[in-house]
Short mmCIF file of C-alpha atoms and ligand atoms in Angstrom, two decimals:
data_model
loop_
_atom_site.label_atom_id
_atom_site.label_comp_id
_atom_site.label_asym_id
_atom_site.label_seq_id
_atom_site.Cartn_x
_atom_site.Cartn_y
_atom_site.Cartn_z
CA MET A 1 79.18 116.27 106.60
CA ALA A 2 80.12 114.09 104.02
CA LEU A 3 80.89 115.48 100.67
CA LYS A 4 81.17 113.89 97.18
CA LYS A 5 84.83 112.74 97.06
CA LEU A 6 86.83 114.23 93.96
CA VAL A 7 89.72 112.28 92.50
CA ALA A 8 92.02 114.20 90.32
CA GLY A 9 94.67 113.24 88.33
CA ASN A 10 97.91 115.45 87.95
CA TRP A 11 99.60 114.52 84.84
CA LYS A 12 102.38 116.71 85.08
CA MET A 13 104.68 117.20 82.06
CA HIS A 14 103.48 113.89 80.81
CA GLY A 15 101.05 112.90 77.89
CA LEU A 16 101.37 113.06 74.19
CA SER A 17 98.27 112.51 71.42
CA ALA A 18 98.97 108.88 71.99
CA ASP A 19 98.08 109.35 75.67
CA LEU A 20 94.53 110.28 74.99
CA ALA A 21 93.72 106.55 74.74
CA GLU A 22 94.69 106.69 78.12
CA VAL A 23 92.15 109.74 79.08
CA LYS A 24 89.73 107.83 77.49
CA ALA A 25 89.60 104.89 79.03
CA ILE A 26 89.65 106.78 82.63
CA ALA A 27 86.69 108.71 81.33
CA ASP A 28 84.93 105.52 80.33
CA ALA A 29 85.42 103.50 83.37
CA SER A 30 84.79 106.52 85.49
CA ARG A 31 80.95 106.53 84.08
CA ASN A 32 80.85 103.23 86.30
CA PHE A 33 81.44 105.36 89.59
CA PRO A 34 78.60 108.23 89.67
CA ALA A 35 79.40 108.59 93.38
CA VAL A 36 82.85 109.89 92.95
CA ASP A 37 83.78 113.11 90.58
CA VAL A 38 86.93 112.64 88.52
CA ALA A 39 88.92 114.96 86.40
CA LEU A 40 92.37 114.65 84.99
CA CYS A 41 94.58 117.64 84.70
CA VAL A 42 96.44 117.16 81.61
CA PRO A 43 99.29 119.30 80.29
CA ALA A 44 98.14 122.56 78.62
CA ILE A 45 98.49 121.53 75.20
CA LEU A 46 96.21 118.61 75.54
CA ILE A 47 93.54 120.25 77.02
CA GLU A 48 91.31 120.81 74.04
CA ARG A 49 92.01 117.52 72.50
CA ALA A 50 91.15 115.54 75.81
CA ALA A 51 88.00 117.78 76.22
CA ARG A 52 86.82 116.91 72.87
CA ALA A 53 87.67 113.34 73.44
CA VAL A 54 85.80 112.70 76.21
CA PRO A 55 82.72 115.09 76.19
CA GLY A 56 81.14 115.58 79.85
CA PHE A 57 84.28 114.44 81.69
CA ALA A 58 86.31 117.06 83.82
CA ILE A 59 89.41 118.04 82.30
CA GLY A 60 91.78 120.44 83.85
CA GLY A 61 94.92 122.46 83.71
CA GLN A 62 97.51 122.69 85.89
CA ASP A 63 98.22 126.29 86.38
CA VAL A 64 96.54 129.65 85.48
CA HIS A 65 97.62 133.13 85.18
CA HIS A 66 96.19 135.77 87.55
CA GLN A 67 95.84 138.33 85.00
CA GLU A 68 92.71 137.74 82.06
CA GLN A 69 95.26 138.87 79.19
CA GLY A 70 98.51 140.76 78.36
CA ALA A 71 102.13 140.64 77.65
CA HIS A 72 103.01 137.57 79.74
CA THR A 73 104.74 135.10 77.50
CA GLY A 74 103.74 131.30 77.75
CA ASN A 75 100.98 131.76 80.23
CA ILE A 76 97.51 130.90 80.12
CA SER A 77 94.64 132.55 81.31
CA ALA A 78 91.32 131.26 82.73
CA ALA A 79 89.48 132.19 79.94
CA MET A 80 91.96 130.17 77.57
CA LEU A 81 91.70 127.42 79.83
CA LEU A 82 87.93 127.43 79.96
CA ASP A 83 87.90 128.07 75.75
CA ALA A 84 89.99 125.13 75.40
CA GLY A 85 87.39 122.71 77.31
CA ALA A 86 88.84 122.56 80.73
CA VAL A 87 86.40 123.25 83.68
CA LEU A 88 89.12 123.01 86.66
CA THR A 89 92.51 124.26 87.61
CA ILE A 90 95.25 123.11 90.14
CA VAL A 91 97.04 126.42 91.80
CA GLY A 92 100.12 126.65 93.82
CA HIS A 93 101.22 122.93 93.36
CA SER A 94 104.43 122.58 95.31
CA GLU A 95 106.58 122.17 92.11
CA ARG A 96 105.48 125.34 90.71
CA ARG A 97 105.93 127.15 94.25
CA ASP A 98 109.67 126.20 93.97
CA ALA A 99 110.85 126.11 90.37
CA GLN A 100 108.60 129.10 89.71
CA ARG A 101 109.22 130.43 92.97
CA GLU A 102 105.27 131.17 93.35
CA SER A 103 104.24 133.03 96.57
CA ASP A 104 101.08 132.84 98.65
CA ALA A 105 100.23 136.10 97.29
CA GLU A 106 100.32 134.71 93.71
CA VAL A 107 98.56 131.28 94.41
CA LYS A 108 96.15 133.54 96.00
CA ALA A 109 95.62 135.52 92.81
CA LYS A 110 95.48 132.69 90.56
CA ALA A 111 92.91 131.03 92.80
CA GLU A 112 90.97 134.10 92.36
CA ALA A 113 91.24 134.36 88.94
CA GLY A 114 90.04 130.85 88.09
CA LEU A 115 87.34 131.12 90.65
CA THR A 116 85.94 134.20 89.11
CA ALA A 117 86.06 132.82 85.68
CA GLY A 118 84.05 130.05 86.52
CA LEU A 119 86.50 127.16 86.99
CA GLN A 120 86.94 124.54 89.60
CA VAL A 121 90.14 125.22 91.69
CA ILE A 122 92.33 123.04 93.30
CA LEU A 123 94.56 125.21 95.49
CA CYS A 124 97.73 122.76 96.82
CA VAL A 125 99.53 123.29 100.53
CA GLY A 126 102.04 121.36 102.18
CA GLU A 127 105.29 121.04 104.11
CA SER A 128 108.54 120.21 103.62
CA LEU A 129 110.23 117.24 105.50
CA ALA A 130 112.30 119.79 107.24
CA VAL A 131 109.29 121.53 108.81
CA ARG A 132 107.36 118.05 109.22
CA GLU A 133 110.27 116.63 111.31
CA ALA A 134 110.58 120.09 113.26
CA GLY A 135 107.09 119.35 114.50
CA SER A 136 105.85 122.84 112.92
CA ALA A 137 103.69 121.25 109.73
CA VAL A 138 100.46 122.30 111.02
CA GLU A 139 101.38 125.96 111.67
CA THR A 140 103.30 126.10 108.39
CA VAL A 141 100.44 124.68 106.19
CA LEU A 142 97.83 127.17 107.96
CA ALA A 143 99.91 130.04 107.35
CA GLN A 144 100.39 129.05 103.62
CA LEU A 145 96.44 128.57 103.46
CA ASP A 146 95.66 131.69 105.14
CA GLY A 147 98.34 133.42 102.36
CA SER A 148 96.47 131.81 99.50
CA LEU A 149 92.84 131.46 99.97
CA PRO A 150 90.95 133.71 97.66
CA GLY A 151 89.29 136.48 99.61
CA SER A 152 85.58 135.25 99.16
CA LEU A 153 84.12 132.12 97.90
CA GLY A 154 81.06 134.64 96.51
CA GLY A 155 78.69 131.64 98.13
CA LYS A 156 79.84 128.83 95.97
CA THR A 157 82.41 125.56 96.79
CA GLU A 158 84.22 125.31 93.49
CA LEU A 159 87.42 125.62 95.47
CA ALA A 160 89.08 122.63 96.93
CA ILE A 161 91.87 122.19 99.16
CA ALA A 162 95.04 119.81 98.30
CA TYR A 163 97.18 118.88 101.24
CA GLU A 164 100.44 117.59 99.66
CA PRO A 165 103.30 117.21 101.95
CA ILE A 166 106.17 118.02 99.68
CA TRP A 167 108.00 114.79 101.07
CA ALA A 168 105.39 112.58 100.22
CA ILE A 169 105.15 113.66 96.39
CA GLY A 170 106.45 110.84 94.16
CA THR A 171 108.71 109.59 97.01
CA GLY A 172 106.18 106.53 97.70
CA ARG A 173 106.29 107.95 101.18
CA VAL A 174 102.91 108.80 103.08
CA PRO A 175 102.38 110.85 106.23
CA THR A 176 100.55 108.30 109.09
CA SER A 177 96.70 108.28 108.67
CA ARG A 178 96.84 110.27 112.37
CA ASP A 179 98.92 112.87 110.88
CA ILE A 180 96.91 113.41 107.75
CA ALA A 181 93.76 113.61 110.12
CA GLU A 182 95.56 116.02 112.32
CA MET A 183 96.21 118.03 109.49
CA HIS A 184 92.62 118.06 107.58
CA ALA A 185 90.95 118.44 110.61
CA ALA A 186 93.13 121.78 111.26
CA ILE A 187 92.17 122.98 107.58
CA ARG A 188 88.55 122.31 107.83
CA ALA A 189 88.34 124.41 111.17
CA ARG A 190 90.65 127.21 109.11
CA LEU A 191 87.98 126.96 106.17
CA VAL A 192 85.22 127.18 108.52
CA GLU A 193 86.45 130.36 110.18
CA ARG A 194 87.42 132.01 107.20
CA PHE A 195 84.17 131.13 105.47
CA GLY A 196 81.70 130.04 107.73
CA GLU A 197 79.14 127.22 106.34
CA ASP A 198 80.33 127.48 102.98
CA GLY A 199 84.07 126.55 104.40
CA ALA A 200 82.11 123.32 105.71
CA GLY A 201 81.25 122.64 102.21
CA LEU A 202 84.83 122.67 100.42
CA ARG A 203 86.23 119.59 99.65
CA ILE A 204 90.13 118.83 101.13
CA LEU A 205 91.93 116.13 99.18
CA TYR A 206 95.10 114.31 100.23
CA GLY A 207 97.88 113.98 97.82
CA GLY A 208 101.19 112.14 97.83
CA SER A 209 101.91 108.81 96.58
CA VAL A 210 98.34 108.04 96.64
CA LYS A 211 98.28 104.61 95.14
CA PRO A 212 95.48 101.60 95.07
CA SER A 213 97.59 99.89 97.75
CA ASN A 214 96.75 102.75 100.26
CA ALA A 215 94.13 104.50 98.93
CA ASN A 216 91.18 102.76 100.89
CA GLU A 217 92.86 103.73 104.20
CA ILE A 218 93.64 107.38 103.21
CA PHE A 219 89.86 107.98 102.05
CA GLY A 220 88.61 106.15 105.64
CA ILE A 221 90.35 109.35 107.14
CA PRO A 222 87.94 111.91 108.44
CA ASN A 223 87.97 114.98 106.06
CA VAL A 224 89.34 113.47 103.35
CA ASP A 225 87.36 114.43 100.46
CA GLY A 226 89.48 112.93 97.93
CA ALA A 227 92.80 112.88 96.33
CA LEU A 228 94.89 114.60 93.90
CA VAL A 229 97.28 111.96 92.41
CA GLY A 230 100.24 112.32 90.37
CA GLY A 231 102.09 108.87 89.05
CA ALA A 232 99.20 106.85 89.26
CA SER A 233 96.87 108.63 87.54
CA LEU A 234 98.93 108.29 84.37
CA LYS A 235 97.49 104.74 83.68
CA ALA A 236 93.90 103.54 83.68
CA ALA A 237 95.15 100.33 85.35
CA ASP A 238 96.37 102.25 88.43
CA PHE A 239 93.97 105.30 88.61
CA MET A 240 90.84 103.87 88.57
CA PRO A 241 91.31 101.41 91.72
CA ILE A 242 91.52 104.75 93.55
CA VAL A 243 88.38 105.93 92.20
CA GLU A 244 86.57 102.90 93.29
CA ALA A 245 88.12 103.10 96.60
CA ALA A 246 86.93 106.53 96.91
CA ALA A 247 83.62 105.25 95.76
CA ASP A 248 83.32 102.35 98.49
CA GLY A 249 84.58 104.78 101.10
CA PRO A 250 82.10 106.53 103.53
CA GLY A 251 81.03 109.85 102.70
CA SER A 252 79.95 109.34 99.17
CA PHE A 253 76.67 109.57 97.92
C1 PEP B 1 101.21 115.17 92.88
O1 PEP B 1 102.12 115.99 92.23
O2 PEP B 1 100.28 115.98 93.04
C2 PEP B 1 101.01 114.52 93.59
C3 PEP B 1 100.54 113.65 94.49
O3 PEP B 1 102.18 113.07 92.92
P1 PEP B 1 102.13 111.71 93.06
O4 PEP B 1 100.80 111.01 93.24
O5 PEP B 1 103.01 111.16 92.14
O6 PEP B 1 103.32 111.53 94.60
#
């Protein structure tokens, strides 16, 4: 099944008020590519201003707490993200799994909280270099997926999976097309096993050093339904050629 591609930028801990001009440039240019869903996940403190600056364009968060409210200093609930104007959130990014020691169970709870509240959720999984070199990348990522997937989708397809090999994030290194294809096919099979037909409708994004120079090839790989882009999403000049490549590739409608 050809799914509409989603190209989401992850600004991580980058972006000040002055960078709202870049958000606007990306949102404006994205209107030229209606065949692609484009989103920017900005730092939490910028969400409200970004959402106001670009009405109708998808602004997201980079994390969400699994509880609705409570004594959780520094955390942000799904309702707060929505209230600020976000329509999606990333959960389980490897930088959080590592630095914040987030477990699969926590990521699952965050995904469920986001979906229940009405956010689209991009759930990240990915293996370390040691695991890739040991030849157990697929089984490791599938185990991570099993532990992190929400219990049910409630008949919706607002969940996307981002396969992000840790060793490819911010390094300029990218797996071979064959390895990406193998992983995405395995993830697709597992999603269908878990969610039936709904699993066939979930987008599987690739993330890790996606650039204008490699986007065409990556979007041509079966079961690659978009990208989660870090460094190359900070400037419209780098990000928009990636969006354009997604619009040109097979699978868009
Ligand atoms: C990311 O952090 O989600 C990411 C894919 O980063 P980069 O594109 O910079 O590798």
